[in-house]
Amino acid sequence: MDPVIIAGAGPVGLTLALALARQDVPSVVLDEGPGKDEPRLARTVVLREDTAALVERLTGTSLARAGAHWAGWRSMRRKQVMREVTFGETDTGADIELGTDTDAGPAPLHIAQHVLTGALRAALVGERLVRIAVDSRLDGVEQEVSGVTVHTRGPKGTWWRGSYLVGCDGPRSTVRKLQDIRFPGRTAVERHAVAALRAELPWPDQALLHRMPPWRTSGPSAGEITGRPLPDGVWRLDWLLPPGKDLVTPELLVARVRETLAGWADGPTPPYELLDTGVHTVHHRVARRWRVGRVFLAGDSAHLLGALGTQGLDEGLRDADNLAWKLALAWHHGPHEALLDSYQTERRAVVAARLRAADQVLPLLRGGGGLRAYVPGSARGHDALLTDGHLGRGALGAPGAYTDSPLAPRHLEGETLVTTFPGAPVTDVRVTAEDGSFVRLRDRLGRGALLVVLIAPGTGVWERKHWVTAGIMPRLAAAVTALPRPAELLVAEEYPGAAPHTVLLVRPDGHLVTALSGVRPADLYAAAEAALGGPAKAEAGAEAGAGSR
């Protein structure tokens, strides 16, 4: 069968290629550039714990040294500290006053985008199932029921034949335009002046959001500054710019750097080394369609977001994770239209919900007095919303759940509740694998197989051979063997909110399908079948979809 063609060699396209390769699906990545990325320290990304773990699992390398895990988060208004968070511990100060006393959880990973892309490219070196075609810009697409044919221009312009095409080619996506897919939304929702510099700041390794700094600014007041650490004493600073298209000159940017550093030092400007500058413009858009027949969109070609600290690349990586196992199943076992359609249904709903949340909050946060009418506590409520966006919490930042997924099973008699709701990402707990080794649940994701997890307290202190043939294990093992597609049976000592002998069914991308009370083969089979899109049958969806918009 023909490979999957991926247009675009950014982080999303390279992640998708690696994810497909891990499931034995070949791909061709069409790279417009020369196969390497220009180092830009002013262009960075923030990855939440789950997406950072996805990249590490696919590359087989730790990103901890390549990026920076923040030690904490500090939110200030004028000279007052509004909120402090130490990661792995509980919020302090304003949190207690607001009554939200929540666990901050693991720190986000802040990393330069060219470093992230380099790690993905390095993992693809020698990967026999992935071919990267450099200097290849896609300019034509033809599709039929059996596959797609694309044309590229460049020094080695040619035709390529593929089973599917995924457009990961950015905001100006050629794939999206050739499929005549609309991309509505708002332009220039926010603009930020950006500087990457090496300096010693008063809060080592802590990210900072400073609203309404007390010192006088040059030119129109930015009103909001974000400082985020990188390795080796490097910081990325962002100044929110007032609405409009005023030119950000080098002189203005240097003035902002000097007054900001002097203000934070409460004295003269400390020594610093300016490494890179730029202007970051945030747009909010979402494509009307993410699938047309055998053509899909992912990442910035499908959606743009990023206001209030939300991270567009984070969602792009989740696109790749969601789509990879569905394409792999279709590639190995034949087209399954309901499963492939679920990619658009699930991912578009999550991104659209996040955009709606940001668009609803923006007027409150940027509209002055209007915030007081809607958010109790005014300034503190403002900080809480912004903190959620920057730290990956709440409606602005938390990973989305596929609560209304068409792949969700219906009417299971043995369904029970655990802390994770169906459709949400599972908690990463320690499990015993089939070979008896102890691993993290997240390490078993992305292999194309469903995961069946039995919660059995006490098994962690015994060798697997002593309990694998005891109690309910033989019956559960038989039920797993009978599932409609290969599944891996794992055992965990505990899982949040799960009673002993609870059985979890987990999708290859780490989202919970269902939790069952005990071994219920019929329910388990029905849930697995639903998670795979229902009974496979020859459908005309691909042919019909090729002409729809």
Coordinates of C-alpha atoms in Angstrom, one line a residue:
M1 CA 0.0 0.0 0.0
D2 CA 1.2 3.6 -0.7
P3 CA 2.7 5.7 2.1
V4 CA 0.9 8.5 3.8
I5 CA 2.0 11.8 2.4
I6 CA 2.6 14.6 5.0
A7 CA 2.9 18.2 3.7
G8 CA 5.1 20.2 6.1
A9 CA 8.2 19.4 8.1
G10 CA 7.4 21.4 11.2
P11 CA 6.9 19.8 14.6
V12 CA 3.4 18.5 13.8
G13 CA 4.3 16.9 10.5
L14 CA 7.5 15.3 11.9
T15 CA 5.6 14.1 15.0
L16 CA 2.9 12.5 12.8
A17 CA 5.6 10.8 10.7
L18 CA 7.2 9.3 13.8
A19 CA 3.9 8.3 15.2
L20 CA 3.0 6.5 12.0
A21 CA 6.4 4.8 11.8
R22 CA 5.9 3.4 15.4
Q23 CA 2.8 1.7 14.0
D24 CA 4.5 0.3 10.9
V25 CA 3.0 2.8 8.5
P26 CA 5.4 4.4 5.9
S27 CA 5.2 8.1 5.1
V28 CA 6.8 10.7 2.9
V29 CA 7.3 14.2 4.4
L30 CA 7.4 17.0 1.9
D31 CA 9.7 19.7 3.3
E32 CA 9.6 23.1 1.6
G33 CA 13.0 24.0 3.1
P34 CA 16.5 22.5 3.0
G35 CA 16.0 20.1 5.9
K36 CA 17.2 22.2 8.8
D37 CA 15.8 25.1 10.8
E38 CA 17.2 28.5 11.5
P39 CA 18.0 28.9 15.2
R40 CA 15.6 31.5 16.7
L41 CA 15.5 31.9 20.5
A42 CA 12.7 34.4 20.2
R43 CA 10.5 31.6 18.7
T44 CA 9.7 29.2 21.5
V45 CA 6.9 26.8 22.5
V46 CA 5.4 25.7 25.8
L47 CA 4.5 22.0 26.0
R48 CA 2.2 20.6 28.7
E49 CA 3.1 17.4 30.4
D50 CA 1.2 15.1 28.1
T51 CA 2.5 16.6 24.8
A52 CA 6.1 16.8 26.1
A53 CA 5.8 13.1 27.1
L54 CA 4.5 12.3 23.6
V55 CA 7.5 13.8 21.9
E56 CA 9.9 12.1 24.4
R57 CA 8.2 8.7 23.7
L58 CA 8.5 9.1 20.0
T59 CA 12.1 10.4 19.9
G60 CA 13.4 8.2 22.7
T61 CA 15.2 11.2 24.2
S62 CA 14.6 13.4 27.2
L63 CA 13.8 17.1 26.5
A64 CA 14.6 18.2 30.0
R65 CA 18.1 19.6 29.1
A66 CA 17.0 21.0 25.8
G67 CA 14.3 23.0 27.4
A68 CA 13.4 24.4 30.8
H69 CA 10.9 23.1 33.3
W70 CA 9.9 26.1 35.3
A71 CA 10.5 25.9 39.0
G72 CA 7.5 28.1 39.6
W73 CA 5.1 30.7 38.4
R74 CA 4.7 34.2 39.7
S75 CA 1.9 36.7 38.8
M76 CA 2.3 40.3 39.7
R77 CA 0.1 43.4 39.4
R78 CA 2.0 46.7 39.8
K79 CA 4.3 45.9 42.7
Q80 CA 2.0 43.3 44.3
V81 CA 2.5 39.5 44.0
M82 CA -0.9 38.2 43.2
R83 CA -0.2 34.5 42.9
E84 CA 2.8 32.2 43.4
V85 CA 2.9 28.6 42.2
T86 CA 5.6 26.1 43.0
F87 CA 5.3 23.1 40.7
G88 CA 4.5 19.8 42.3
E89 CA 3.2 21.6 45.3
T90 CA 0.0 23.6 46.1
D91 CA -0.7 27.2 45.0
T92 CA -0.1 29.7 47.8
G93 CA -1.1 33.2 48.6
A94 CA -4.0 34.4 46.4
D95 CA -5.1 30.8 45.8
I96 CA -6.0 30.4 49.5
E97 CA -7.8 33.7 49.5
L98 CA -9.7 32.7 46.4
G99 CA -10.5 29.3 47.9
T100 CA -9.1 27.3 44.9
D101 CA -6.2 25.6 46.8
T102 CA -5.4 23.3 43.9
D103 CA -2.3 21.2 43.1
A104 CA -0.1 22.9 40.5
G105 CA 1.0 19.6 39.1
P106 CA 4.1 19.1 36.8
A107 CA 5.8 22.1 35.3
P108 CA 5.3 22.9 31.6
L109 CA 8.3 22.5 29.3
H110 CA 9.6 25.7 27.6
I111 CA 11.8 25.0 24.6
A112 CA 13.0 26.8 21.5
Q113 CA 11.0 25.6 18.5
H114 CA 14.1 24.9 16.4
V115 CA 15.5 22.7 19.2
L116 CA 12.3 20.7 19.3
T117 CA 12.2 20.3 15.6
G118 CA 15.9 19.3 15.6
A119 CA 15.1 16.5 18.2
L120 CA 12.3 15.2 15.9
R121 CA 14.6 15.3 12.8
A122 CA 17.3 13.5 14.7
A123 CA 14.9 10.7 15.6
L124 CA 14.0 10.3 12.0
V125 CA 17.6 9.8 10.9
G126 CA 17.8 6.1 9.7
E127 CA 14.1 5.6 10.1
R128 CA 13.4 3.2 7.2
L129 CA 9.6 4.0 7.1
V130 CA 10.0 7.8 6.7
R131 CA 11.3 9.6 3.7
I132 CA 11.9 13.4 3.9
A133 CA 11.9 15.1 0.5
V134 CA 13.6 18.5 0.9
D135 CA 13.0 21.6 -1.3
S136 CA 9.6 20.1 -2.2
R137 CA 6.7 22.5 -2.2
L138 CA 3.3 20.9 -2.8
D139 CA 1.3 22.7 -5.6
G140 CA -1.3 20.1 -6.8
V141 CA -3.5 17.4 -5.3
E142 CA -5.7 14.8 -7.0
Q143 CA -7.6 12.2 -5.1
E144 CA -9.8 9.3 -5.9
V145 CA -11.3 6.4 -3.9
S146 CA -8.1 4.4 -3.8
G147 CA -5.6 7.1 -2.9
V148 CA -4.1 10.6 -3.6
T149 CA -1.6 11.9 -6.0
V150 CA 0.3 15.2 -5.3
H151 CA 2.7 17.3 -7.3
T152 CA 5.6 19.2 -5.9
R153 CA 7.7 22.0 -7.5
G154 CA 11.3 22.6 -6.8
P155 CA 14.7 21.4 -8.0
K156 CA 13.3 17.8 -8.0
G157 CA 9.6 18.6 -8.8
T158 CA 7.7 15.4 -9.3
W159 CA 4.5 13.5 -8.7
W160 CA 4.0 11.5 -5.5
R161 CA 1.4 8.7 -4.9
G162 CA 0.0 8.1 -1.4
S163 CA -2.7 6.4 0.5
Y164 CA -3.7 9.6 2.4
L165 CA -2.5 13.2 2.5
V166 CA -2.2 15.2 5.7
G167 CA -1.7 19.0 5.4
C168 CA 0.7 20.1 8.2
D169 CA 1.8 23.1 6.2
G170 CA 1.0 25.9 8.5
P171 CA -1.4 28.9 8.5
R172 CA -1.1 29.5 4.8
S173 CA -1.7 25.9 4.1
T174 CA -1.6 25.0 0.4
V175 CA -3.4 21.7 1.1
R176 CA -6.3 23.6 2.7
K177 CA -6.5 26.1 -0.2
L178 CA -6.4 23.4 -2.8
Q179 CA -9.3 21.6 -1.1
D180 CA -11.2 24.9 -1.0
I181 CA -11.7 24.7 2.8
R182 CA -12.7 27.9 4.5
F183 CA -10.6 29.2 7.4
P184 CA -12.8 31.8 9.2
G185 CA -11.8 33.6 12.4
R186 CA -10.2 36.8 13.7
T187 CA -6.9 38.4 12.7
A188 CA -4.4 39.9 15.1
V189 CA -6.3 39.1 18.3
E190 CA -3.1 40.0 20.2
R191 CA 0.4 41.3 19.2
H192 CA 3.5 40.9 21.3
A193 CA 7.0 42.4 21.0
V194 CA 9.5 39.5 21.8
A195 CA 13.1 39.5 22.9
A196 CA 15.4 36.6 23.9
L197 CA 18.2 37.7 26.1
R198 CA 20.7 36.3 28.6
A199 CA 20.5 38.0 32.0
E200 CA 20.1 37.3 35.7
L201 CA 16.6 38.1 36.8
P202 CA 15.4 38.3 40.5
W203 CA 13.3 35.1 40.1
P204 CA 15.7 32.3 38.9
D205 CA 13.9 29.6 36.9
Q206 CA 10.5 31.0 37.6
A207 CA 8.1 32.2 34.9
L208 CA 6.5 35.6 35.5
L209 CA 3.4 37.4 34.3
H210 CA 3.6 41.1 35.3
R211 CA 0.5 43.3 34.7
M212 CA 0.5 47.1 34.9
P213 CA 4.2 47.4 35.9
P214 CA 4.7 50.6 38.0
W215 CA 7.5 52.1 35.9
R216 CA 7.0 54.4 33.1
T217 CA 7.1 52.8 29.6
S218 CA 8.4 54.3 26.4
G219 CA 5.6 54.8 23.9
P220 CA 2.2 53.3 24.4
S221 CA 2.0 51.2 27.6
A222 CA 2.3 47.5 27.0
G223 CA 0.4 46.8 30.2
E224 CA 1.5 43.2 30.4
I225 CA 4.9 41.5 30.3
T226 CA 5.7 37.8 30.4
G227 CA 9.1 36.4 31.3
R228 CA 9.8 32.7 30.6
P229 CA 13.2 31.0 31.3
L230 CA 15.1 28.9 28.9
P231 CA 18.3 26.9 29.6
D232 CA 21.7 28.6 30.1
G233 CA 20.4 31.8 31.7
V234 CA 18.3 32.8 28.6
W235 CA 14.9 34.4 28.9
R236 CA 12.1 35.1 26.5
L237 CA 10.3 38.3 27.3
D238 CA 7.0 39.3 25.7
W239 CA 5.4 42.7 25.9
L240 CA 1.7 42.9 25.0
L241 CA 1.3 45.6 22.4
P242 CA -1.7 48.0 22.2
P243 CA -4.2 47.4 19.3
G244 CA -3.1 48.6 16.0
K245 CA -0.2 48.1 13.6
D246 CA 2.4 50.4 15.0
L247 CA 5.9 49.5 13.9
V248 CA 8.0 47.9 16.6
T249 CA 11.4 49.5 15.9
P250 CA 14.7 48.1 17.3
E251 CA 15.1 51.3 19.3
L252 CA 11.7 50.8 20.9
L253 CA 12.4 47.2 21.7
V254 CA 15.8 48.0 23.3
A255 CA 14.1 50.7 25.4
R256 CA 11.5 48.2 26.6
V257 CA 14.2 45.7 27.5
R258 CA 16.2 48.2 29.5
E259 CA 13.3 49.7 31.4
T260 CA 11.8 46.3 32.2
L261 CA 15.1 44.9 33.5
A262 CA 15.7 48.1 35.5
G263 CA 12.2 47.9 36.9
W264 CA 12.5 44.3 38.0
A265 CA 16.0 45.0 39.5
D266 CA 14.6 48.1 41.3
G267 CA 17.7 50.1 40.2
P268 CA 19.9 50.6 37.1
T269 CA 19.6 48.2 34.2
P270 CA 21.6 45.1 35.0
P271 CA 24.0 43.5 32.4
Y272 CA 22.2 41.6 29.6
E273 CA 23.0 40.1 26.2
L274 CA 20.3 40.6 23.5
L275 CA 20.2 37.4 21.5
D276 CA 17.1 37.6 19.3
T277 CA 14.0 39.7 18.7
G278 CA 10.7 39.5 16.9
V279 CA 7.0 40.3 16.9
H280 CA 4.5 37.6 17.6
T281 CA 1.0 38.1 16.2
V282 CA -1.9 35.8 17.5
H283 CA -4.7 34.9 15.2
H284 CA -7.8 32.9 16.1
R285 CA -9.1 30.7 13.2
V286 CA -10.5 27.2 12.8
A287 CA -11.0 25.4 9.4
R288 CA -14.5 24.4 8.5
R289 CA -13.4 20.9 7.5
W290 CA -10.5 18.9 8.7
R291 CA -11.2 16.0 6.4
V292 CA -12.1 15.9 2.7
G293 CA -12.0 12.3 1.5
R294 CA -8.4 11.1 1.9
V295 CA -7.1 14.5 2.7
F296 CA -6.7 15.7 6.3
L297 CA -5.6 18.9 8.0
A298 CA -3.6 19.1 11.3
G299 CA -1.8 21.8 13.3
D300 CA -1.8 25.4 12.1
S301 CA -3.3 24.5 8.8
A302 CA -6.5 23.4 10.7
H303 CA -6.5 26.0 13.6
L304 CA -4.8 29.0 15.0
L305 CA -4.9 30.0 18.6
G306 CA -2.6 31.4 21.2
A307 CA -4.1 34.4 23.1
L308 CA -3.9 34.5 26.9
G309 CA -1.1 32.0 27.1
T310 CA -2.7 29.1 25.3
Q311 CA -0.3 27.2 23.0
G312 CA -1.2 26.3 19.4
L313 CA 1.5 23.8 19.0
D314 CA 0.3 21.9 22.0
E315 CA -3.0 21.3 20.2
G316 CA -1.2 20.5 16.9
L317 CA 0.7 17.7 18.6
R318 CA -2.6 16.3 20.0
D319 CA -3.9 16.4 16.4
A320 CA -1.1 14.2 15.3
D321 CA -1.5 11.8 18.2
N322 CA -5.3 11.5 17.5
L323 CA -4.9 11.0 13.8
A324 CA -1.9 8.7 13.7
W325 CA -3.6 5.6 15.2
K326 CA -6.7 6.0 13.1
L327 CA -4.7 6.3 9.9
A328 CA -2.6 3.3 11.0
L329 CA -5.7 1.1 11.5
A330 CA -7.1 2.2 8.2
W331 CA -3.8 1.6 6.4
H332 CA -3.4 -1.9 7.8
H333 CA -7.0 -3.1 7.8
G334 CA -8.7 -1.1 5.1
P335 CA -10.7 2.2 5.1
H336 CA -13.0 2.7 8.1
E337 CA -14.9 5.8 7.5
A338 CA -16.5 6.2 10.9
L339 CA -13.1 6.0 12.6
L340 CA -11.5 8.5 10.2
D341 CA -14.4 10.9 10.4
S342 CA -14.0 10.9 14.2
Y343 CA -10.7 12.8 13.9
Q344 CA -12.5 15.9 12.7
T345 CA -15.4 15.5 15.1
E346 CA -13.1 15.1 18.2
R347 CA -10.3 17.4 17.5
R348 CA -12.3 20.3 16.0
A349 CA -14.7 20.3 18.9
V350 CA -11.9 20.5 21.5
V351 CA -10.1 23.4 19.6
A352 CA -13.3 25.2 18.9
A353 CA -14.2 25.1 22.6
R354 CA -10.9 26.5 23.6
L355 CA -11.2 29.3 21.0
R356 CA -14.7 30.1 22.3
A357 CA -13.4 30.3 25.9
A358 CA -10.6 32.6 24.9
D359 CA -12.9 34.8 22.8
Q360 CA -15.3 35.1 25.7
V361 CA -12.6 36.0 28.2
L362 CA -10.6 38.4 26.1
P363 CA -13.1 41.3 26.3
L364 CA -13.2 40.9 30.1
L365 CA -9.5 40.9 30.5
R366 CA -8.6 43.6 27.9
G367 CA -11.7 45.7 28.3
G368 CA -10.9 47.6 31.5
G369 CA -13.8 48.0 33.8
G370 CA -15.9 45.3 32.2
L371 CA -14.0 42.7 34.1
R372 CA -15.4 44.0 37.4
A373 CA -18.9 43.2 36.2
Y374 CA -18.2 39.6 35.4
V375 CA -15.3 38.3 37.5
P376 CA -15.5 38.5 41.3
G377 CA -12.3 39.9 42.8
S378 CA -11.5 41.8 39.6
A379 CA -7.7 41.8 39.5
R380 CA -7.4 38.4 41.3
G381 CA -9.9 36.9 38.9
H382 CA -8.0 38.3 36.0
D383 CA -4.8 36.7 37.2
A384 CA -6.5 33.4 37.8
L385 CA -7.8 33.2 34.2
L386 CA -4.4 34.2 32.7
T387 CA -2.6 31.7 35.0
D388 CA -4.9 28.9 33.7
G389 CA -4.0 29.7 30.1
H390 CA -0.2 29.9 30.8
L391 CA -0.1 26.8 33.0
G392 CA -2.4 24.5 31.0
R393 CA -5.4 24.5 33.4
G394 CA -9.1 25.2 33.1
A395 CA -11.0 26.0 29.9
L396 CA -8.1 28.0 28.5
G397 CA -5.4 25.5 29.0
A398 CA -6.3 22.0 30.1
P399 CA -6.2 19.1 27.6
G400 CA -9.6 18.6 26.0
A401 CA -11.8 15.6 26.5
Y402 CA -13.7 13.8 23.8
T403 CA -16.9 13.6 25.9
D404 CA -19.2 13.6 22.9
S405 CA -17.1 11.4 20.7
P406 CA -18.8 9.2 18.1
L407 CA -16.4 6.5 19.3
A408 CA -17.9 6.4 22.8
P409 CA -19.7 3.2 23.7
R410 CA -23.4 3.3 24.6
H411 CA -25.4 1.5 27.2
L412 CA -22.8 -0.7 29.0
E413 CA -24.4 -2.4 32.0
G414 CA -21.1 -2.8 33.8
E415 CA -19.8 0.7 33.4
T416 CA -18.5 2.3 36.6
L417 CA -17.0 5.7 37.5
V418 CA -13.4 6.6 38.1
T419 CA -11.8 10.0 38.5
T420 CA -11.1 10.1 34.8
F421 CA -14.3 10.7 32.8
P422 CA -14.8 8.7 29.5
G423 CA -13.1 10.6 26.7
A424 CA -10.5 12.4 29.0
P425 CA -6.8 11.6 29.0
V426 CA -5.9 8.9 31.5
T427 CA -3.7 9.5 34.5
D428 CA -0.1 8.2 34.1
V429 CA 0.2 5.4 36.7
R430 CA 2.7 2.6 37.0
V431 CA 1.6 -0.7 35.4
T432 CA 3.0 -4.2 35.0
A433 CA 3.5 -5.1 31.3
E434 CA 2.9 -8.5 29.8
D435 CA 6.6 -9.3 30.1
G436 CA 6.5 -8.6 33.9
S437 CA 8.3 -5.3 33.7
F438 CA 7.2 -2.2 35.5
V439 CA 6.5 0.7 33.2
R440 CA 4.5 3.9 33.0
L441 CA 1.1 3.6 31.4
R442 CA 2.0 6.5 29.1
D443 CA 4.9 4.5 27.8
R444 CA 2.5 1.9 26.3
L445 CA 0.6 4.4 24.2
G446 CA 1.0 5.1 20.5
R447 CA 1.5 1.5 19.4
G448 CA -1.8 1.1 17.7
A449 CA -3.2 -1.3 20.2
L450 CA -6.0 -0.7 22.7
L451 CA -4.9 -1.0 26.4
V452 CA -6.8 -3.0 28.9
V453 CA -5.8 -2.1 32.5
L454 CA -6.8 -4.3 35.5
I455 CA -6.7 -2.5 38.8
A456 CA -5.4 -5.2 41.2
P457 CA -3.9 -4.0 44.6
G458 CA -1.1 -6.1 45.8
T459 CA 0.2 -7.4 42.5
G460 CA 3.2 -5.0 42.5
V461 CA 4.9 -6.9 45.3
W462 CA 4.7 -10.3 43.6
E463 CA 6.3 -11.6 40.4
R464 CA 3.8 -11.7 37.5
K465 CA 4.1 -15.5 37.2
H466 CA 2.5 -15.9 40.6
W467 CA -0.7 -14.0 39.8
V468 CA -1.1 -14.1 36.0
T469 CA -2.9 -17.5 36.2
A470 CA -4.8 -16.7 39.4
G471 CA -8.2 -15.2 40.2
I472 CA -9.9 -13.3 37.4
M473 CA -6.8 -12.9 35.2
P474 CA -7.4 -16.0 33.0
R475 CA -10.9 -14.9 32.2
L476 CA -9.8 -11.3 31.5
A477 CA -6.9 -12.5 29.3
A478 CA -9.3 -14.6 27.3
A479 CA -11.6 -11.6 26.9
V480 CA -8.7 -9.4 25.7
T481 CA -7.7 -12.1 23.2
A482 CA -11.2 -12.1 21.7
L483 CA -11.3 -8.3 21.1
P484 CA -11.8 -7.1 17.5
R485 CA -8.3 -5.7 17.2
P486 CA -5.0 -6.5 19.1
A487 CA -5.0 -5.2 22.7
E488 CA -2.4 -5.2 25.5
L489 CA -3.3 -6.4 29.0
L490 CA -1.7 -4.4 31.8
V491 CA -2.1 -4.5 35.6
A492 CA -2.0 -1.5 37.9
E493 CA -1.9 -1.5 41.7
E494 CA -4.1 1.6 41.8
Y495 CA -5.8 4.2 39.7
P496 CA -7.5 7.4 41.0
G497 CA -11.1 6.7 42.0
A498 CA -11.0 3.0 40.8
A499 CA -12.1 0.2 43.0
P500 CA -10.2 -3.2 43.0
H501 CA -10.9 -5.3 39.9
T502 CA -12.0 -2.3 37.9
V503 CA -11.1 -2.8 34.2
L504 CA -10.1 0.3 32.1
L505 CA -10.2 0.4 28.4
V506 CA -7.8 3.0 27.0
R507 CA -7.4 4.2 23.4
P508 CA -3.9 4.2 21.7
D509 CA -3.8 8.0 22.2
G510 CA -4.3 7.7 25.9
H511 CA -8.0 8.7 26.2
L512 CA -10.3 6.6 28.4
V513 CA -12.9 4.6 26.5
T514 CA -14.7 3.2 29.6
A515 CA -14.2 1.8 33.1
L516 CA -16.0 -1.5 33.9
S517 CA -16.7 -3.1 37.3
G518 CA -15.0 -6.5 37.0
V519 CA -14.5 -8.7 34.0
R520 CA -17.4 -8.3 31.6
P521 CA -16.4 -9.8 28.2
A522 CA -19.5 -8.6 26.4
D523 CA -19.2 -5.0 27.6
L524 CA -15.4 -5.0 26.9
Y525 CA -16.0 -6.2 23.4
A526 CA -18.7 -3.7 22.7
A527 CA -16.6 -0.9 24.1
A528 CA -13.6 -1.9 22.0
E529 CA -15.7 -2.2 18.9
A530 CA -17.2 1.3 19.4
A531 CA -13.7 2.8 20.1
L532 CA -12.6 1.5 16.7
G533 CA -15.5 3.1 14.9
G534 CA -18.0 0.2 15.0
P535 CA -18.0 -2.9 12.8
A536 CA -15.8 -2.4 9.7
K537 CA -17.7 -2.4 6.4
A538 CA -17.2 -1.1 3.0
E539 CA -18.5 2.5 3.0
A540 CA -18.6 5.1 0.3
G541 CA -17.6 7.9 2.6
A542 CA -14.2 8.5 1.1
E543 CA -15.6 8.8 -2.4
A544 CA -18.5 11.1 -1.2
G545 CA -16.1 13.1 1.0
A546 CA -13.8 13.9 -1.9
G547 CA -16.3 16.3 -3.4
S548 CA -17.7 17.8 -0.2
R549 CA -16.5 20.9 1.6

